[in-house]
């Protein structure tokens, strides 16, 4: 059997809890539902860092954010770090990116042979955290109360403009790959969208899928159950300036659900393009997101914490070798995508040699119906609205979160899925909490990581101050218009034949 093609479809800020594919009774995600019916749904997948750029850099490198300096949304992704795109090219794949990957720094490809769109976010150092001034607001570039209070239906906005371009380019590339050509390599295509990331807005056709009065509200929580980091997020994003009203919660969630359905429609169109061109049966399709969204739980929106709605991600795989309609309960993370993709690409053979060690494990055996004795993963957060790193260990049914400046958090996420009861101070769980604490200290040197974070932030502030706010490395897609469609040097009949995608028999 030849190596399968690989299509990765990424959402931004999509918590699995708010999808039909993971059981939400209201949110409509027919394409995700169908993908899960054809394949395997991972029910305990996490991001390795609950923020866009650090999560994506970890996905690409298969390494923890602290290992590669991916501390925040303004941290450089160093060009010398091998990525899954590099490894897949070595394995004989044609690598293409359409959409967001939030690369920061001069390298805007990181192993992709071609990139079909620019990014939606800046490529410079503007979005760096500042732990030397933690009492100050991160700035207007960051999340604030208006993302919630301005939610509602729109005709368009920058995110809709962007995702329409991303989706169109990715669908067109799938048709391009089906045209007659001499490049017979299997393809690796990433289509990465920015929805349902806030602002919580959507066009009327998606907004009107939902009755506003049916939108569910966050479950209540007492102030005594809210941890210090959540309180920092409330203050830093404006959530404590009068507080969110029930109307705010309902409208923002309405926009998020509508935006999720919009994203799902692009997933459906991409899968349809595979089916139409006869490539669905030899393509592994992977659906995921970079992190989730609290969406009002604990009185906060967005991400930046290790609570389930912020740190959990959807992860669904379908394609050759994957038994349909299965679920995988094991704890895992986006760190595991790189070794998983290499197992897919190796087709039972050897992986390309790693340039650096990777932090994750392959999920391919589990995805294809085998067993996996590992039921754990870890995560880190080193960005805004904290002054010390946060570390997370999820093992079995328990999740432990440590930050030097805060009390420890320990939850039984099976018995307490909303994480309302912190077991860290309960005498019955003293031994378990102590063991997790010892493991954190053995695994991470928090003081040393904090010093690295501060040094990185300070150096980036100097560079940005020197080069100005307008400078960046924003990717400019190359079209090559002189080789498109029909030109003076081309033969009309030959162009027609070479561009035609015939209907499979």
Coordinates of C-alpha atoms in Angstrom, one line a residue:
X1 CA 0.0 0.0 0.0
X2 CA 1.3 3.5 -0.9
X3 CA 1.6 6.1 1.8
X4 CA -1.7 7.8 2.6
X5 CA -2.2 11.5 2.0
X6 CA -2.7 13.5 5.2
X7 CA -5.2 16.4 5.7
X8 CA -5.1 18.3 9.0
X9 CA -7.9 20.7 9.6
X10 CA -7.4 23.1 12.6
X11 CA -9.8 25.3 14.4
X12 CA -8.7 28.1 16.7
X13 CA -10.0 28.2 20.3
X14 CA -12.5 25.3 19.8
X15 CA -13.3 23.4 23.0
X16 CA -14.7 19.9 22.4
X17 CA -17.4 20.5 25.0
X18 CA -19.1 22.9 22.6
X19 CA -19.4 20.6 19.6
X20 CA -22.1 18.1 18.6
X21 CA -19.4 15.6 17.9
X22 CA -18.6 15.5 21.6
X23 CA -22.1 15.5 22.8
X24 CA -23.3 19.1 23.1
X25 CA -27.1 18.9 22.6
X26 CA -27.3 22.2 20.7
X27 CA -24.2 22.9 18.7
X28 CA -24.5 21.7 15.1
X29 CA -21.3 20.2 13.7
X30 CA -22.4 17.7 11.1
X31 CA -19.0 17.4 9.4
X32 CA -17.3 16.7 12.7
X33 CA -20.0 14.2 13.6
X34 CA -19.5 12.4 10.3
X35 CA -15.7 12.4 10.7
X36 CA -16.1 10.8 14.2
X37 CA -18.5 8.2 12.8
X38 CA -15.9 7.2 10.2
X39 CA -13.0 7.2 12.6
X40 CA -11.8 7.6 16.1
X41 CA -12.6 10.4 18.6
X42 CA -10.0 11.1 21.4
X43 CA -11.9 12.1 24.5
X44 CA -9.0 13.4 26.7
X45 CA -6.8 15.3 24.3
X46 CA -5.1 18.5 25.6
X47 CA -3.1 21.3 24.2
X48 CA 0.5 21.5 25.5
X49 CA 0.1 25.2 26.2
X50 CA -3.3 27.1 26.3
X51 CA -2.3 29.9 24.0
X52 CA -2.1 30.2 20.3
X53 CA 1.5 30.5 19.3
X54 CA 3.1 28.3 22.1
X55 CA 0.6 25.6 21.3
X56 CA 1.2 25.7 17.6
X57 CA 5.0 25.8 18.0
X58 CA 4.7 22.7 20.2
X59 CA 2.5 21.0 17.6
X60 CA 5.1 21.7 14.9
X61 CA 8.1 20.7 16.9
X62 CA 6.7 17.9 19.0
X63 CA 8.4 19.6 22.0
X64 CA 7.3 21.4 25.1
X65 CA 7.1 25.2 24.9
X66 CA 9.8 25.7 27.6
X67 CA 12.2 23.5 25.6
X68 CA 12.0 25.7 22.5
X69 CA 11.5 29.2 24.0
X70 CA 7.9 29.4 22.9
X71 CA 6.8 31.3 25.9
X72 CA 4.0 33.6 24.6
X73 CA 2.3 34.9 21.5
X74 CA 5.3 37.2 20.7
X75 CA 8.0 34.5 21.0
X76 CA 10.2 33.6 18.1
X77 CA 9.9 30.2 16.6
X78 CA 13.5 29.5 15.8
X79 CA 14.2 28.3 12.2
X80 CA 16.7 25.6 13.2
X81 CA 14.1 23.6 15.2
X82 CA 13.0 20.6 13.1
X83 CA 9.3 20.4 12.5
X84 CA 6.7 17.9 11.4
X85 CA 6.8 19.5 8.0
X86 CA 10.5 19.0 7.7
X87 CA 10.2 15.3 8.8
X88 CA 7.3 14.7 6.4
X89 CA 9.3 16.2 3.5
X90 CA 12.1 13.8 4.4
X91 CA 9.5 11.0 4.4
X92 CA 8.6 11.9 0.8
X93 CA 5.5 14.2 1.3
X94 CA 4.6 17.4 -0.5
X95 CA 3.9 19.9 2.4
X96 CA 1.4 22.8 2.1
X97 CA -0.1 25.2 4.6
X98 CA -3.2 27.2 4.1
X99 CA -4.1 29.6 7.0
X100 CA -3.0 30.4 10.4
X101 CA 0.1 29.0 12.2
X102 CA 1.1 32.2 14.1
X103 CA 4.8 31.8 13.2
X104 CA 6.8 34.6 14.8
X105 CA 10.2 35.4 13.3
X106 CA 11.8 35.5 9.9
X107 CA 11.1 31.9 9.0
X108 CA 7.4 31.8 7.9
X109 CA 7.5 28.3 6.4
X110 CA 9.2 26.0 8.9
X111 CA 9.4 23.1 6.5
X112 CA 6.3 23.8 4.4
X113 CA 7.2 23.9 0.7
X114 CA 4.3 26.3 0.0
X115 CA 2.0 28.5 2.0
X116 CA -1.2 29.6 0.3
X117 CA -2.2 32.6 2.5
X118 CA -0.7 35.1 4.8
X119 CA -1.3 34.8 8.5
X120 CA -4.1 36.4 10.4
X121 CA -1.8 37.6 13.3
X122 CA 1.4 39.5 13.3
X123 CA 4.8 37.9 12.9
X124 CA 6.8 40.2 15.1
X125 CA 7.5 40.6 18.8
X126 CA 4.6 43.0 19.6
X127 CA 2.5 40.4 21.6
X128 CA 5.2 39.5 24.1
X129 CA 4.3 39.2 27.7
X130 CA 6.0 41.4 30.3
X131 CA 6.5 39.8 33.7
X132 CA 8.4 42.9 34.8
X133 CA 5.1 44.7 34.8
X134 CA 2.5 42.1 35.8
X135 CA 0.3 44.7 37.5
X136 CA -0.3 46.5 34.2
X137 CA -2.8 45.4 31.6
X138 CA -1.3 43.5 28.6
X139 CA -2.5 46.3 26.3
X140 CA -5.3 46.9 23.8
X141 CA -3.9 44.3 21.5
X142 CA -4.9 41.6 24.0
X143 CA -8.3 40.3 25.0
X144 CA -10.7 42.6 26.8
X145 CA -14.3 43.0 27.8
X146 CA -15.3 44.3 24.3
X147 CA -14.8 40.9 22.7
X148 CA -17.8 39.7 24.8
X149 CA -19.9 42.9 24.9
X150 CA -19.6 43.4 21.1
X151 CA -20.7 39.9 20.2
X152 CA -23.5 39.5 17.7
X153 CA -24.4 38.9 14.0
X154 CA -22.4 40.7 11.3
X155 CA -22.2 40.6 7.5
X156 CA -18.4 40.1 7.7
X157 CA -15.3 40.9 9.8
X158 CA -11.6 40.2 9.4
X159 CA -11.9 36.7 10.7
X160 CA -14.7 35.8 8.2
X161 CA -12.6 37.4 5.4
X162 CA -9.6 35.4 6.5
X163 CA -11.3 32.0 6.8
X164 CA -13.1 32.4 3.5
X165 CA -9.7 32.8 1.9
X166 CA -8.1 29.9 3.9
X167 CA -11.0 27.6 3.0
X168 CA -11.1 28.6 -0.7
X169 CA -7.3 28.2 -1.1
X170 CA -7.3 24.8 0.7
X171 CA -10.2 23.4 -1.4
X172 CA -8.7 24.7 -4.6
X173 CA -5.4 23.1 -3.6
X174 CA -7.1 19.7 -3.2
X175 CA -8.5 20.0 -6.7
X176 CA -5.0 21.1 -7.9
X177 CA -3.5 18.0 -6.4
X178 CA -6.0 15.9 -8.4
X179 CA -5.1 17.5 -11.7
X180 CA -2.6 15.8 -14.1
X181 CA 0.9 16.5 -12.9
X182 CA 4.3 14.9 -12.6
X183 CA 4.6 15.2 -8.8
X184 CA 3.4 11.8 -7.5
X185 CA 4.3 12.4 -3.9
X186 CA 1.5 12.0 -1.3
X187 CA 0.4 15.3 0.1
X188 CA 0.4 16.8 3.6
X189 CA -2.0 19.7 3.7
X190 CA -2.8 21.8 6.7
X191 CA -5.9 24.0 6.5
X192 CA -5.9 26.1 9.6
X193 CA -8.8 28.4 10.4
X194 CA -9.2 31.2 13.0
X195 CA -12.8 30.5 13.9
X196 CA -14.4 30.1 16.4
X197 CA -11.9 32.4 18.2
X198 CA -13.4 35.6 19.5
X199 CA -14.8 38.1 18.5
X200 CA -17.9 36.1 19.0
X201 CA -19.5 37.1 15.7
X202 CA -21.0 35.3 12.7
X203 CA -22.9 35.9 9.5
X204 CA -26.7 35.7 9.7
X205 CA -26.9 32.2 8.0
X206 CA -24.9 30.8 10.9
X207 CA -26.3 33.0 13.6
X208 CA -29.8 32.1 12.6
X209 CA -29.1 28.3 13.0
X210 CA -29.7 28.9 16.7
X211 CA -32.6 30.2 18.7
X212 CA -31.2 32.8 21.0
X213 CA -33.4 31.8 23.9
X214 CA -32.1 28.2 23.7
X215 CA -28.4 29.1 24.3
X216 CA -27.2 27.5 27.5
X217 CA -25.5 29.5 30.2
X218 CA -22.3 28.6 32.2
X219 CA -22.8 26.5 35.3
X220 CA -22.7 28.6 38.5
X221 CA -19.6 28.6 40.7
X222 CA -19.1 30.1 44.1
X223 CA -16.4 32.7 44.7
X224 CA -14.7 30.3 47.2
X225 CA -14.0 27.9 44.3
X226 CA -12.3 30.4 42.1
X227 CA -8.5 30.2 42.1
X228 CA -6.0 33.1 42.0
X229 CA -5.0 32.6 38.4
X230 CA -8.7 32.8 37.3
X231 CA -9.0 36.0 39.2
X232 CA -6.0 37.4 37.4
X233 CA -7.6 36.5 34.1
X234 CA -10.8 38.2 35.2
X235 CA -8.9 41.4 36.0
X236 CA -6.7 41.3 33.0
X237 CA -9.5 40.8 30.5
X238 CA -12.0 43.2 32.1
X239 CA -14.3 40.6 33.4
X240 CA -14.4 42.1 36.9
X241 CA -15.3 45.6 35.8
X242 CA -19.0 45.3 36.6
X243 CA -19.0 41.6 35.6
X244 CA -20.6 39.8 32.7
X245 CA -24.4 39.8 32.6
X246 CA -26.6 36.9 31.6
X247 CA -27.2 38.6 28.3
X248 CA -23.4 38.9 27.7
X249 CA -22.9 35.2 28.3
X250 CA -25.8 34.2 26.1
X251 CA -24.9 36.4 23.2
X252 CA -21.2 35.5 23.3
X253 CA -22.0 31.8 23.4
X254 CA -24.5 32.3 20.5
X255 CA -21.8 33.8 18.4
X256 CA -19.3 31.0 19.4
X257 CA -21.8 28.3 18.5
X258 CA -22.5 30.0 15.1
X259 CA -18.8 30.4 14.4
X260 CA -18.2 26.8 15.2
X261 CA -20.9 25.7 12.7
X262 CA -19.3 28.0 10.1
X263 CA -15.9 26.3 10.7
X264 CA -17.5 22.9 10.5
X265 CA -18.9 23.8 7.1
X266 CA -15.4 24.3 5.8
X267 CA -14.4 20.9 7.3
X268 CA -17.3 19.5 5.3
X269 CA -16.2 21.2 2.1
X270 CA -12.7 19.9 2.4
X271 CA -13.8 16.3 3.0
X272 CA -16.3 16.7 0.1
X273 CA -13.4 17.8 -2.2
X274 CA -11.5 14.6 -1.2
X275 CA -14.5 12.5 -1.9
X276 CA -15.2 14.1 -5.3
X277 CA -11.7 13.6 -6.5
X278 CA -11.6 10.0 -5.4
X279 CA -9.0 10.5 -2.6
X280 CA -11.1 10.1 0.6
X281 CA -10.2 6.5 1.0
X282 CA -6.5 7.0 0.8
X283 CA -6.3 10.2 3.0
X284 CA -6.0 10.4 6.8
X285 CA -8.1 13.4 7.9
X286 CA -7.3 14.8 11.3
X287 CA -9.5 17.5 13.0
X288 CA -8.2 19.4 16.0
X289 CA -7.7 22.9 17.6
X290 CA -4.8 24.7 19.3
X291 CA -6.7 25.1 22.6
X292 CA -10.2 25.7 23.9
X293 CA -12.3 28.5 25.3
X294 CA -13.7 28.9 28.9
X295 CA -16.7 30.6 27.3
X296 CA -17.9 32.1 30.6
X297 CA -17.1 29.2 33.0
X298 CA -15.7 30.6 36.2
X299 CA -16.6 34.1 35.0
X300 CA -13.9 34.2 32.3
X301 CA -13.7 33.8 28.6
X302 CA -10.8 32.9 26.3
X303 CA -8.1 30.4 27.5
X304 CA -4.8 30.8 29.4
X305 CA -5.5 28.2 32.1
X306 CA -5.6 24.4 32.5
X307 CA -9.3 24.0 33.2
X308 CA -11.0 21.6 30.9
X309 CA -12.7 24.1 28.6
X310 CA -9.4 26.0 28.1
X311 CA -6.9 23.2 27.8
X312 CA -8.9 20.3 26.2
X313 CA -9.1 20.1 22.4
X314 CA -11.1 18.1 19.9
X315 CA -9.0 15.4 18.2
X316 CA -10.7 13.2 15.6
X317 CA -8.9 11.0 13.0
X318 CA -10.5 9.1 10.1
X319 CA -9.0 7.3 7.1
X320 CA -7.4 4.1 6.0
X321 CA -6.6 1.7 8.9
X322 CA -8.8 3.5 11.4
X323 CA -11.9 1.5 12.6
X324 CA -15.0 3.6 12.4
X325 CA -17.1 4.9 15.3
X326 CA -14.4 4.3 18.0
X327 CA -13.3 6.4 21.0
X328 CA -10.0 6.6 22.8
X329 CA -10.2 7.6 26.5
X330 CA -6.4 7.9 27.1
X331 CA -5.0 11.3 28.1
X332 CA -2.9 12.6 25.3
X333 CA -1.9 15.9 23.8
X334 CA -1.0 17.8 20.6
X335 CA 2.6 17.0 21.4
X336 CA 1.7 13.6 20.1
X337 CA 0.7 14.7 16.6
X338 CA 4.3 14.7 15.3
X339 CA 5.2 11.1 16.1
X340 CA 1.7 10.1 15.1
X341 CA 2.1 11.7 11.7
X342 CA 5.5 10.0 11.3
X343 CA 3.9 6.6 12.0
X344 CA 1.3 7.4 9.3
X345 CA 4.0 8.5 6.9
X346 CA 6.4 5.7 7.5
X347 CA 3.9 3.0 6.5
X348 CA 5.5 0.6 8.9
X349 CA 9.0 1.6 8.0
X350 CA 11.6 3.7 9.8
X351 CA 11.1 7.3 10.8
X352 CA 13.5 10.0 9.6
X353 CA 16.2 10.6 12.2
X354 CA 15.2 13.2 14.8
X355 CA 17.3 16.3 14.9
X356 CA 16.2 16.8 18.5
X357 CA 14.3 14.6 21.0
X358 CA 10.5 14.9 20.9
X359 CA 8.2 15.1 24.0
X360 CA 5.2 13.2 22.7
X361 CA 4.2 9.7 21.8
X362 CA 2.6 8.2 18.7
X363 CA -1.2 7.7 18.9
X364 CA -1.4 5.7 15.7
X365 CA -1.5 2.3 17.4
X366 CA -4.4 3.5 19.5
X367 CA -6.1 5.2 16.5
X368 CA -6.0 2.0 14.5
X369 CA -7.6 -0.2 17.1
X370 CA -4.6 -1.2 19.2
X371 CA -3.9 -0.7 22.9
X372 CA -2.0 2.1 24.6
X373 CA -0.8 1.7 28.2
X374 CA -0.1 5.4 28.6
X375 CA -2.8 7.6 30.0
X376 CA -1.1 10.8 30.8
X377 CA 0.1 14.1 29.4
X378 CA 1.6 17.4 30.6
X379 CA 1.3 21.1 29.8
X380 CA 2.9 24.5 30.5
X381 CA 1.8 28.1 30.5
X382 CA 4.3 31.0 30.6
X383 CA 2.6 34.0 29.0
X384 CA 0.4 36.9 30.1
X385 CA -1.6 37.3 33.4
X386 CA 0.8 35.4 35.5
X387 CA 4.3 36.1 36.9
X388 CA 5.4 32.5 37.3
X389 CA 5.1 29.4 35.0
X390 CA 2.1 27.1 35.4
X391 CA 2.6 23.3 35.0
X392 CA -0.1 20.7 34.5
X393 CA 0.0 16.9 34.7
X394 CA -3.1 14.9 33.7
X395 CA -2.8 11.2 34.6
X396 CA -5.8 8.9 34.6
X397 CA -8.7 10.6 36.1
X398 CA -6.7 13.2 38.0
X399 CA -5.3 16.6 36.9
X400 CA -2.7 18.5 38.9
X401 CA -1.8 22.2 38.3
X402 CA 1.2 23.9 40.0
X403 CA 2.3 27.5 40.0
X404 CA 4.9 28.9 42.5
X405 CA 2.7 31.9 43.3
X406 CA -0.6 30.0 43.8
X407 CA -2.1 27.1 45.8
X408 CA -1.9 23.8 44.1
X409 CA -5.0 22.5 42.2
X410 CA -6.0 18.8 42.1
X411 CA -9.2 17.6 40.4
X412 CA -10.9 14.3 39.7
X413 CA -12.1 15.2 36.2
X414 CA -14.2 12.1 35.9
X415 CA -16.2 12.6 39.1
X416 CA -16.0 16.4 38.9
X417 CA -15.9 17.3 35.2
X418 CA -16.6 21.0 36.0
X419 CA -13.7 21.1 38.4
X420 CA -15.5 22.6 41.3
X421 CA -13.8 20.7 44.1
X422 CA -10.1 21.3 44.6
X423 CA -8.8 18.1 46.3
X424 CA -5.2 19.4 46.9
X425 CA -6.0 20.3 50.5
X426 CA -8.2 17.3 51.3
X427 CA -6.7 14.9 53.7
X428 CA -7.9 11.9 51.8
X429 CA -5.8 13.1 48.8
X430 CA -2.7 14.4 50.6
X431 CA -0.5 11.6 49.4
X432 CA -1.6 11.9 45.8
X433 CA -1.2 15.7 45.8
X434 CA 2.3 15.4 47.4
X435 CA 3.3 12.9 44.8
X436 CA 2.2 15.2 42.0
X437 CA 4.1 18.1 43.7
X438 CA 7.3 16.1 43.8
X439 CA 6.9 15.1 40.2
X440 CA 6.5 18.7 39.1
X441 CA 9.7 19.7 41.0
X442 CA 11.6 16.8 39.4
X443 CA 10.3 17.5 35.9
X444 CA 10.6 21.3 35.8
X445 CA 13.0 23.8 37.4
X446 CA 10.4 26.6 37.8
X447 CA 12.9 29.2 38.9
X448 CA 15.3 28.6 36.0
X449 CA 12.4 28.6 33.5
X450 CA 11.1 31.9 34.9
X451 CA 14.5 33.5 34.5
X452 CA 14.6 32.3 30.9
X453 CA 11.2 33.7 30.3
X454 CA 12.2 37.1 31.7
X455 CA 15.4 37.2 29.7
X456 CA 13.5 36.4 26.5
X457 CA 10.9 39.1 27.2
X458 CA 13.5 41.7 27.9
X459 CA 15.5 41.0 24.8
X460 CA 12.4 41.1 22.6
X461 CA 11.3 44.4 24.0
X462 CA 14.6 45.9 23.1
X463 CA 14.5 44.6 19.5
X464 CA 10.9 45.8 19.1
X465 CA 11.6 49.2 20.5
X466 CA 14.5 49.6 18.1
X467 CA 12.8 48.5 14.9
X468 CA 9.4 50.0 15.5
X469 CA 5.9 48.7 15.6
X470 CA 5.5 48.5 11.8
X471 CA 8.3 46.0 11.3
X472 CA 7.5 42.3 11.0
X473 CA 8.1 39.3 8.9
X474 CA 4.5 38.9 7.7
X475 CA 4.2 36.3 5.0
X476 CA 3.4 37.5 1.5
X477 CA 2.0 34.7 -0.6
X478 CA 3.6 34.2 -4.0
X479 CA 1.0 33.7 -6.7
X480 CA 3.0 33.4 -9.9
X481 CA 0.2 35.0 -12.0
X482 CA 2.2 34.6 -15.2
X483 CA 1.8 30.8 -15.0
X484 CA -1.9 30.8 -14.1
X485 CA -4.8 30.1 -16.4
X486 CA -4.1 30.9 -20.1
X487 CA -1.1 33.0 -21.1
X488 CA 0.7 34.0 -24.3
X489 CA 3.3 31.2 -24.0
X490 CA 0.7 28.4 -23.4
X491 CA -1.4 26.2 -25.6
X492 CA -5.2 26.7 -25.0
X493 CA -6.1 23.1 -25.7
X494 CA -3.2 21.7 -23.6
X495 CA -4.1 24.0 -20.7
X496 CA -7.6 22.8 -20.8
X497 CA -6.5 19.2 -20.6
X498 CA -3.9 19.7 -17.9
X499 CA -6.2 21.7 -15.7
X500 CA -9.2 19.4 -16.0
X501 CA -10.2 17.3 -12.9
X502 CA -12.4 14.5 -14.3
X503 CA -15.2 12.9 -12.4
X504 CA -13.9 9.6 -11.0
X505 CA -15.5 6.5 -12.6

